[in-house]
mmCIF file of C-alpha atoms in Angstrom:
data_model
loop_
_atom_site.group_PDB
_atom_site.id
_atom_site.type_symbol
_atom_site.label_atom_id
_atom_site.label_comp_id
_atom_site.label_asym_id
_atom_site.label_seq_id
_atom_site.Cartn_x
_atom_site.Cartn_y
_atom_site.Cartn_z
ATOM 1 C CA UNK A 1 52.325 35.316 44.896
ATOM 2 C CA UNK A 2 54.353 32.698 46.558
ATOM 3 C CA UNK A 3 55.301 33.661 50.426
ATOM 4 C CA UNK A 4 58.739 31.703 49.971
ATOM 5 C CA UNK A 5 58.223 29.371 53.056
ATOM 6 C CA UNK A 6 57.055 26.324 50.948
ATOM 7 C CA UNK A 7 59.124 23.058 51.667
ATOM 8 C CA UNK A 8 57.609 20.246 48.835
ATOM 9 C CA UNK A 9 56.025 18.037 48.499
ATOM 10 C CA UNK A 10 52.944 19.228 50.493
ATOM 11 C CA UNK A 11 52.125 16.044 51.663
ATOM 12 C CA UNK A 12 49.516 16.349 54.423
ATOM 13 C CA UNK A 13 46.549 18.157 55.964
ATOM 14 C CA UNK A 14 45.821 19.394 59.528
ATOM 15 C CA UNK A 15 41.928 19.697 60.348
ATOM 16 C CA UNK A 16 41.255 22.249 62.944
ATOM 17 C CA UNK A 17 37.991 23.303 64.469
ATOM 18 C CA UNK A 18 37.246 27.663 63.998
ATOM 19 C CA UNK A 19 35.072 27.620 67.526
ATOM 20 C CA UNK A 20 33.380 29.770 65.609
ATOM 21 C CA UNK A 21 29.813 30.892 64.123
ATOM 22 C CA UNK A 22 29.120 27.702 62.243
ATOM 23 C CA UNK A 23 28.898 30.185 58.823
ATOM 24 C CA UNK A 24 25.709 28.111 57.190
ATOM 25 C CA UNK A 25 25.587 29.435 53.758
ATOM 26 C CA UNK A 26 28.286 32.021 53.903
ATOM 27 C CA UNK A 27 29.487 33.997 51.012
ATOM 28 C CA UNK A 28 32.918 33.159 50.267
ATOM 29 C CA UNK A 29 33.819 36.806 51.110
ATOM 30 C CA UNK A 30 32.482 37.242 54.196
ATOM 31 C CA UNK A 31 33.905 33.756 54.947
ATOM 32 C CA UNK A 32 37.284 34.987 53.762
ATOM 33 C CA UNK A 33 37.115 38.362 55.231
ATOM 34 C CA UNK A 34 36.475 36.749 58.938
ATOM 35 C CA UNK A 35 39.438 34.804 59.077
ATOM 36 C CA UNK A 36 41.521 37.710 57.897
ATOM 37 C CA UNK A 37 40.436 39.880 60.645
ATOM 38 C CA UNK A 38 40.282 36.998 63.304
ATOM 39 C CA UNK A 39 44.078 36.030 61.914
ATOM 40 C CA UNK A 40 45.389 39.593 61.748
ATOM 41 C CA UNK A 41 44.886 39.895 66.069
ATOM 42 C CA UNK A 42 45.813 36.233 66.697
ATOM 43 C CA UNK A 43 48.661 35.990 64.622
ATOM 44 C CA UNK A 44 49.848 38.879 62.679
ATOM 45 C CA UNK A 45 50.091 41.775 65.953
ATOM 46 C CA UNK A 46 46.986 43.908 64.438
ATOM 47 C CA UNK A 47 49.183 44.386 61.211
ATOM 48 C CA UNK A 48 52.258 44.703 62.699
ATOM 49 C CA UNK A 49 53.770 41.720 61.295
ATOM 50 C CA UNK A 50 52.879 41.130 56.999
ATOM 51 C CA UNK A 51 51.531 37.658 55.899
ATOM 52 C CA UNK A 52 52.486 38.387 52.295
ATOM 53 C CA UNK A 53 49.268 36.353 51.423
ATOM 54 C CA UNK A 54 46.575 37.555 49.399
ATOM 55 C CA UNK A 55 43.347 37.789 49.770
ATOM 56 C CA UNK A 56 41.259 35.441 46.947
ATOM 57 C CA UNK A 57 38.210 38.484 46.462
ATOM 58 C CA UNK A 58 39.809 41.326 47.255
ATOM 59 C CA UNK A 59 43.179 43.188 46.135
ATOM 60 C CA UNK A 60 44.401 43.511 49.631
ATOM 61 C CA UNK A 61 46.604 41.231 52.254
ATOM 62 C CA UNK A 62 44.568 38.745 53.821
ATOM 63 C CA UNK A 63 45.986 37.671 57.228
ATOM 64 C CA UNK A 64 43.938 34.126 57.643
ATOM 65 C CA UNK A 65 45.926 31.478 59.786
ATOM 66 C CA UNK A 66 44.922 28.460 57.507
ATOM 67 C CA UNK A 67 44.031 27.526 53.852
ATOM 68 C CA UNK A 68 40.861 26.610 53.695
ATOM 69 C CA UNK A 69 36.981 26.708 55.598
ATOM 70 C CA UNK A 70 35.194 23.996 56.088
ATOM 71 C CA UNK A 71 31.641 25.122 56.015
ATOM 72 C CA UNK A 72 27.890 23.904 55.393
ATOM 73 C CA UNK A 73 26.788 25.113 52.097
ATOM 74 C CA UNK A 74 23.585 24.331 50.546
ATOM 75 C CA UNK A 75 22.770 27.524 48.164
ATOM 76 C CA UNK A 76 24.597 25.616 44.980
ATOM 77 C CA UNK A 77 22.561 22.348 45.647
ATOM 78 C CA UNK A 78 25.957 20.711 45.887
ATOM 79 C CA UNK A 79 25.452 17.141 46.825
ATOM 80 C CA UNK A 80 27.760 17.045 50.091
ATOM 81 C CA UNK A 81 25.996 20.058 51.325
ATOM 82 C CA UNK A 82 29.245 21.701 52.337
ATOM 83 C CA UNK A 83 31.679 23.965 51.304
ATOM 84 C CA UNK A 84 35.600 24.265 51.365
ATOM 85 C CA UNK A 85 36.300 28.349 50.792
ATOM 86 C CA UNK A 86 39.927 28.964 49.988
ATOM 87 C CA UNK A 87 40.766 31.611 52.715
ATOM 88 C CA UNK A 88 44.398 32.725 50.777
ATOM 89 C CA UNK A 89 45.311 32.641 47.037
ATOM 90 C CA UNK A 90 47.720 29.795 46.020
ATOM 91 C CA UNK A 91 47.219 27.391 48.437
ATOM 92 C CA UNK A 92 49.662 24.807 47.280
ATOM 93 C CA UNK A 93 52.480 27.574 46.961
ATOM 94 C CA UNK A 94 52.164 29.362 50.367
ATOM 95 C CA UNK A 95 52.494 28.347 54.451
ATOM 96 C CA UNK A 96 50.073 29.441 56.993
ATOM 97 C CA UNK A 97 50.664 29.272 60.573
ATOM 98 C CA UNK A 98 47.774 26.721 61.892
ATOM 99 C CA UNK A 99 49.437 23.810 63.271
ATOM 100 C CA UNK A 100 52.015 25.423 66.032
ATOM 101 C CA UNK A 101 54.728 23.863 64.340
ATOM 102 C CA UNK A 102 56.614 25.347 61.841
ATOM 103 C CA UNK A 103 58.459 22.167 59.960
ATOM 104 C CA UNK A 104 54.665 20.871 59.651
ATOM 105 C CA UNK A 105 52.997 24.504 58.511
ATOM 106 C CA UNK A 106 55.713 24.286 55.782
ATOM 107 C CA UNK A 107 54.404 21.089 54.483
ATOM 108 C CA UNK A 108 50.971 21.194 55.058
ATOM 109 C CA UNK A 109 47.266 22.447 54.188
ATOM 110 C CA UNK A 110 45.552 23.473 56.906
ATOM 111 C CA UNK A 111 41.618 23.180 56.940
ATOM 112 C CA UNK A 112 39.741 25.165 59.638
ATOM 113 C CA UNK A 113 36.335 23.468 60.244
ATOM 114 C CA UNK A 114 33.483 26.083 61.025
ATOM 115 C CA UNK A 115 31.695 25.805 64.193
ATOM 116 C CA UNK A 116 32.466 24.139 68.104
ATOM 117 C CA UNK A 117 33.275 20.384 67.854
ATOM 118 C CA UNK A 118 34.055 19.726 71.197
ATOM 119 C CA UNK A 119 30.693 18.035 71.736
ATOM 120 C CA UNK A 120 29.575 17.156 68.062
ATOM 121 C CA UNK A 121 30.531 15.329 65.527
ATOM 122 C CA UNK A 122 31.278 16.782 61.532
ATOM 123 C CA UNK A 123 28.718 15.334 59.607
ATOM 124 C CA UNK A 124 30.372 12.729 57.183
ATOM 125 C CA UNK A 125 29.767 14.447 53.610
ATOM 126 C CA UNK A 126 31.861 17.252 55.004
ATOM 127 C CA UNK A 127 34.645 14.512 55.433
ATOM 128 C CA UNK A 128 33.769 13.329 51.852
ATOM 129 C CA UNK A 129 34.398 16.371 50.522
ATOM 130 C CA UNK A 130 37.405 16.986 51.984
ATOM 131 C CA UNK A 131 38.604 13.215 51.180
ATOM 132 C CA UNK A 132 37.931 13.996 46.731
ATOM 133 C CA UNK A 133 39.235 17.152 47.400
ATOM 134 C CA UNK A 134 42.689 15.614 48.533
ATOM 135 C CA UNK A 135 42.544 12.133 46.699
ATOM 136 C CA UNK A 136 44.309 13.097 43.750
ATOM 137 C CA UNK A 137 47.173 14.480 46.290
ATOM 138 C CA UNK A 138 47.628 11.055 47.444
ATOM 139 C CA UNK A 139 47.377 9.289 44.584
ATOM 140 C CA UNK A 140 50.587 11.385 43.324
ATOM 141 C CA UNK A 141 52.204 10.626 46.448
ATOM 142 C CA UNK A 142 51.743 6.951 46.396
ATOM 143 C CA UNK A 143 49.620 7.107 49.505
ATOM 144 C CA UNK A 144 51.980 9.061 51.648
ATOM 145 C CA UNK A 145 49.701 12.137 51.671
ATOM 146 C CA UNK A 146 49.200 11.866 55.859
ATOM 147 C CA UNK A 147 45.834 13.084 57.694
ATOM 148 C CA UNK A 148 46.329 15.085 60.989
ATOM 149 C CA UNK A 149 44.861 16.915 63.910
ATOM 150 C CA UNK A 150 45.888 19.788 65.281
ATOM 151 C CA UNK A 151 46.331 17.857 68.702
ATOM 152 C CA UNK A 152 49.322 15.953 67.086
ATOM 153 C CA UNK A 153 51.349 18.888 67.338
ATOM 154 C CA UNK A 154 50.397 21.011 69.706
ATOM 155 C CA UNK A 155 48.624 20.966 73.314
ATOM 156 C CA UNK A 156 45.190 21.381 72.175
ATOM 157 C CA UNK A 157 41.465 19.789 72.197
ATOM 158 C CA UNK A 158 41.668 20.988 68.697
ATOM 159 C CA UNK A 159 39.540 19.601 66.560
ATOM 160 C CA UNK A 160 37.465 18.321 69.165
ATOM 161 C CA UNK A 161 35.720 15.249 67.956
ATOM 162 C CA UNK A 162 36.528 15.507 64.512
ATOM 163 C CA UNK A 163 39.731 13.757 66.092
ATOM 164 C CA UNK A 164 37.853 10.600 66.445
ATOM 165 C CA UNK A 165 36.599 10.748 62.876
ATOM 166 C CA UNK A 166 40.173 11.224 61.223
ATOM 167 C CA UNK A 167 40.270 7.033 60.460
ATOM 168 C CA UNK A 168 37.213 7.694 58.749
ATOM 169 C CA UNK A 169 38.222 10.571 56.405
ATOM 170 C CA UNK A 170 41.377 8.270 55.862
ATOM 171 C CA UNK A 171 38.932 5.150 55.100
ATOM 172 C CA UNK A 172 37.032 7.725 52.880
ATOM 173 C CA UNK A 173 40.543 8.749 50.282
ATOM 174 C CA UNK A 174 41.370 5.433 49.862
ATOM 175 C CA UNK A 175 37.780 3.624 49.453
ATOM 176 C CA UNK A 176 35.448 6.100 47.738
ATOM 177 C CA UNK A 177 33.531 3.472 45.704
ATOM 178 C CA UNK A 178 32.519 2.242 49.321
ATOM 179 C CA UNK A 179 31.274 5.790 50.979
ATOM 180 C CA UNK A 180 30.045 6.953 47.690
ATOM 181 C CA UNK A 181 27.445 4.422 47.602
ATOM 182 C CA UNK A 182 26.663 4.599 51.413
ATOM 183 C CA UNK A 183 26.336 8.209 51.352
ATOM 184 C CA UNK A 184 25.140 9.057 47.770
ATOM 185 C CA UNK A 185 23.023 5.833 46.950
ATOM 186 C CA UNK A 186 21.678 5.611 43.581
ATOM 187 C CA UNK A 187 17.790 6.792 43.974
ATOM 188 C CA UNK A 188 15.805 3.500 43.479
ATOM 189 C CA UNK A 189 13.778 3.114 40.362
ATOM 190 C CA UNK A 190 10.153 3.985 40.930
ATOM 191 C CA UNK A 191 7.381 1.353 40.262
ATOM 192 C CA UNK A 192 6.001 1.020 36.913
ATOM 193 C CA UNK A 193 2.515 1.649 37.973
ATOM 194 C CA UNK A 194 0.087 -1.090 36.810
ATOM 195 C CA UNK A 195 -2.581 -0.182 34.036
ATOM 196 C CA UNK A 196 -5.754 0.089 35.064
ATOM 197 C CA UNK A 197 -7.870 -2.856 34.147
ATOM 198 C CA UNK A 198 -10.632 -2.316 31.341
ATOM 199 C CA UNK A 199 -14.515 -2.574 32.721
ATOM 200 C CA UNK A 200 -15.541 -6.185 31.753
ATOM 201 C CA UNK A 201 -18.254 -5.340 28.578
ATOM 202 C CA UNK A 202 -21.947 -6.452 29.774
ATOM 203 C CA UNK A 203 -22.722 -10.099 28.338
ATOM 204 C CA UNK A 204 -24.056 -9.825 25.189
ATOM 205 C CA UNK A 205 -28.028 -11.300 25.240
ATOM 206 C CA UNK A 206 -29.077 -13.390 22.841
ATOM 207 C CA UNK A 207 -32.574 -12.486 22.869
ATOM 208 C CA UNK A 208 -31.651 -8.454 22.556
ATOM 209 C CA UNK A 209 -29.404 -9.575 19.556
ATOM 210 C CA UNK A 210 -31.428 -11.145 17.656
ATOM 211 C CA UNK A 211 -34.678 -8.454 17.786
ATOM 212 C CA UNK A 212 -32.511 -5.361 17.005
ATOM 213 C CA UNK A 213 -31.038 -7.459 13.807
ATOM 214 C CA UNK A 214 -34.242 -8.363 12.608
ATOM 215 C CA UNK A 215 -35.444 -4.605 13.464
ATOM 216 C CA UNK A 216 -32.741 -3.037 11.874
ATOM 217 C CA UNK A 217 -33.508 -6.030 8.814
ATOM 218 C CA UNK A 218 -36.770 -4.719 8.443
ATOM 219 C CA UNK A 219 -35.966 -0.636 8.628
ATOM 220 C CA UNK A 220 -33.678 -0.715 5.605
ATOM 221 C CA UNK A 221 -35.809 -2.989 3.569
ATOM 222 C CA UNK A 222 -38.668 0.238 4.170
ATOM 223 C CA UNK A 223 -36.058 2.478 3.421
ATOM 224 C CA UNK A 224 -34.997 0.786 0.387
ATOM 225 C CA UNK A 225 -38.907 0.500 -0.899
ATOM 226 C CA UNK A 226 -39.137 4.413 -0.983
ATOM 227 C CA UNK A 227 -43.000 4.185 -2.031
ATOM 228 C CA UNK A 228 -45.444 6.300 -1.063
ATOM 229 C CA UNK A 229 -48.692 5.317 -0.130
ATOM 230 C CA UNK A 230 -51.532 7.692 -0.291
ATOM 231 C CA UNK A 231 -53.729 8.531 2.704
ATOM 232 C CA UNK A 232 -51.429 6.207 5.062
ATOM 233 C CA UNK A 233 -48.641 8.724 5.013
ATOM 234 C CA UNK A 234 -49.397 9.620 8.176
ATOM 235 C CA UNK A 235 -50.156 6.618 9.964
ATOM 236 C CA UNK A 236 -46.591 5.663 8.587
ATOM 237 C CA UNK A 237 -44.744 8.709 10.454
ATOM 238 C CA UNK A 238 -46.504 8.176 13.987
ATOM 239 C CA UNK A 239 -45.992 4.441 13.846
ATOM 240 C CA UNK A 240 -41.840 5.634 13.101
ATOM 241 C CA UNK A 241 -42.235 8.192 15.755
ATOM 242 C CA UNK A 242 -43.729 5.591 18.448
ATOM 243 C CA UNK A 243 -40.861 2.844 17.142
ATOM 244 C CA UNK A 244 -38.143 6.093 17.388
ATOM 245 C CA UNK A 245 -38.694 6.448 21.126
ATOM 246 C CA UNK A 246 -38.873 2.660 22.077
ATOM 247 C CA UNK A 247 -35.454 2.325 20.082
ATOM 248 C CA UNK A 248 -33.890 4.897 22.434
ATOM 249 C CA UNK A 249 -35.892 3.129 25.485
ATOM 250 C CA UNK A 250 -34.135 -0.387 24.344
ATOM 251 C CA UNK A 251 -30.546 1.747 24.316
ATOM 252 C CA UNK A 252 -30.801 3.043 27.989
ATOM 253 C CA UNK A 253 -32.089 -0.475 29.209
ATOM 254 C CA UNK A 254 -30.265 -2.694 27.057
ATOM 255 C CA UNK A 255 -26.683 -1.929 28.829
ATOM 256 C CA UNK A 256 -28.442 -3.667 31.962
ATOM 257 C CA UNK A 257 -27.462 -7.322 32.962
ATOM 258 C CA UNK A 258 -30.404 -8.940 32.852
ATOM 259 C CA UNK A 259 -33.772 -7.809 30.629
ATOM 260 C CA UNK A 260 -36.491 -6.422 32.478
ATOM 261 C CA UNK A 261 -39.935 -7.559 31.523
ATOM 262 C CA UNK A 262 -41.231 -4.484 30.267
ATOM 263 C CA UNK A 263 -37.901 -4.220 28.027
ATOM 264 C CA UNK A 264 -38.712 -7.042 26.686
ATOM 265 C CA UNK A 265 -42.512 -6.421 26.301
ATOM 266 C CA UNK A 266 -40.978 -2.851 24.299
ATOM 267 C CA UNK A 267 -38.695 -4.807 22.055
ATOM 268 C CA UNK A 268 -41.506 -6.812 20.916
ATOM 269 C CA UNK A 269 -43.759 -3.976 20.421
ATOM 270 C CA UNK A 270 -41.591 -2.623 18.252
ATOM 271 C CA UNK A 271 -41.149 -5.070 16.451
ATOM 272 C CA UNK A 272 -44.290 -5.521 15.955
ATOM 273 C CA UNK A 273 -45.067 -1.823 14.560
ATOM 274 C CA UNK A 274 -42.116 -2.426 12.040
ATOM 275 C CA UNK A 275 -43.564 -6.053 10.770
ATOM 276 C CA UNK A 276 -46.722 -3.907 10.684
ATOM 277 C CA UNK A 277 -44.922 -1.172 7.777
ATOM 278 C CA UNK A 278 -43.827 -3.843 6.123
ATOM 279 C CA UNK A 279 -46.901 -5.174 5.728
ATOM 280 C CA UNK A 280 -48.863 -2.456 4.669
ATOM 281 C CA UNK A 281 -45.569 -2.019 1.739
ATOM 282 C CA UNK A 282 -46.215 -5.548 0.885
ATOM 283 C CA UNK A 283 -49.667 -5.190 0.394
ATOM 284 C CA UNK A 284 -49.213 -2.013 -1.709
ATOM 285 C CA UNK A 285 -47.167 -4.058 -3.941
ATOM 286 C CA UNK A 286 -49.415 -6.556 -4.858
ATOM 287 C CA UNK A 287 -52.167 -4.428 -5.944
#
């Protein structure tokens, strides 16, 4: 519902401060419903007078004084961290009285800034927000969309030091490539993290090498043999049981650096016992 009062275009917007509870996090009702009641004794006579504006959550009149709330919001995750509650239905089609001047309520949005300004500044995402809120209003104006303060109409400290911060919120329609990357910087890419380097494999020894081939040589030659020999049966298993547990000696040891004497002095001996199987299979043949 249109109020009537509307003179077009709508070509600015009048910041205010509430001196208010700074409303961190508000519902939009409760947001709305405070400005109603604060409006409807400021302005509106306790009721006596109609504001033919409605309320945006509930089916009643809503007697708020301006358009809009500038508040901190966080509960969306929104990246300015602020809010901007319509506080009437139909912004663009209906005049509040905020700025004490009627020619200027009739052309104007008025934005009511939660909380005390006089001796704080409004953080600058909340004049970001408000900036791409209104950009598109200027663009279709060719730049003639104008930025106030209450103060310029009206004998008032209103809106405190967000006064001093209207170039700014000018600065901000007009260059938003500029405060988008100040204020919203791309995160920077993280590190690729290096790979951990691979343990440098022990030195192969040439001395190691060379017994365990002709070890393992010997072994499958046995294996491939498959005699039996009576009576030294035996003899045969406890000389593979004795060269089993030096093999698995020579494992644990052989990872080492260096060789140990007595590593060496078991390599041999085992080598030894095998040359000794083969032997006795040699022998066997030729009889």
């Amino acid at each position: 519902m249109a109020d009537g009062h509307r003179k077009y275009p709508v070509n600015r917007t009048v910041m205010h401060h509430a001196v208010s509870d700074d409303m961190v996090n508000w519902a939009d009702i409760k947001v709305q419903d405070w400005f109603s009641v604060v409006g409807k004794s400021r302005g509106y006579k306790n009721g006596a007078l109609r504001s033919y504006h409605n309320h945006p959550s509930r089916s009643v009149e809503t007697y708020a004084m301006a358009h809009f709330c500038l508040h901190r919001y966080t509960k969306d995750k929104n990246k300015y961290g602020w809010r901007l509650t319509p506080l009437i239905k139909d912004v663009w089609n209906n005049v509040t009285w905020h700025a004490s001047n009627w020619p200027i309520n009739q052309q104007s949005i008025g934005i009511e800034t939660a909380g005390n300004y006089v001796n704080k500044r409004l953080d600058e995402k909340a004049l970001m927000l408000v900036a791409d809120t209104f950009r598109f209003k200027d663009k279709q104006l060719k730049g003639k969309f104008w930025i106030n303060g209450h103060k310029d109409f009206a004998a008032t400290a209103c809106p405190g030091q967000i006064y001093g911060q209207l170039p700014i919120l000018i600065d901000m329609i007009n260059n938003p490539t500029k405060w988008n990357k100040k204020l919203f910087p791309a995160p920077k890419p993280k590190p690729t993290p290096k790979p951990t380097p691979k343990p440098k494999p022990t030195p192969a020894n040439p001395l190691i090498e060379k017994l365990t081939k002709e070890n393992e040589d010997l072994k499958k030659k046995i294996v491939e043999m498959d005699v039996e020999i009576s009576g030294d049966n035996k003899t045969i298993e406890a000389l593979k049981i004795r060269i089993s547990a030096l093999e698995k000696k020579l494992k644990q040891q052989g990872e080492n650096a260096g060789i140990p004497k007595d590593t060496t002095d078991k390599i041999n001996e085992s080598h030894s016992i095998l040359k000794k199987i083969w032997d006795v299979f040699k022998r066997m043949l030729n009889k």
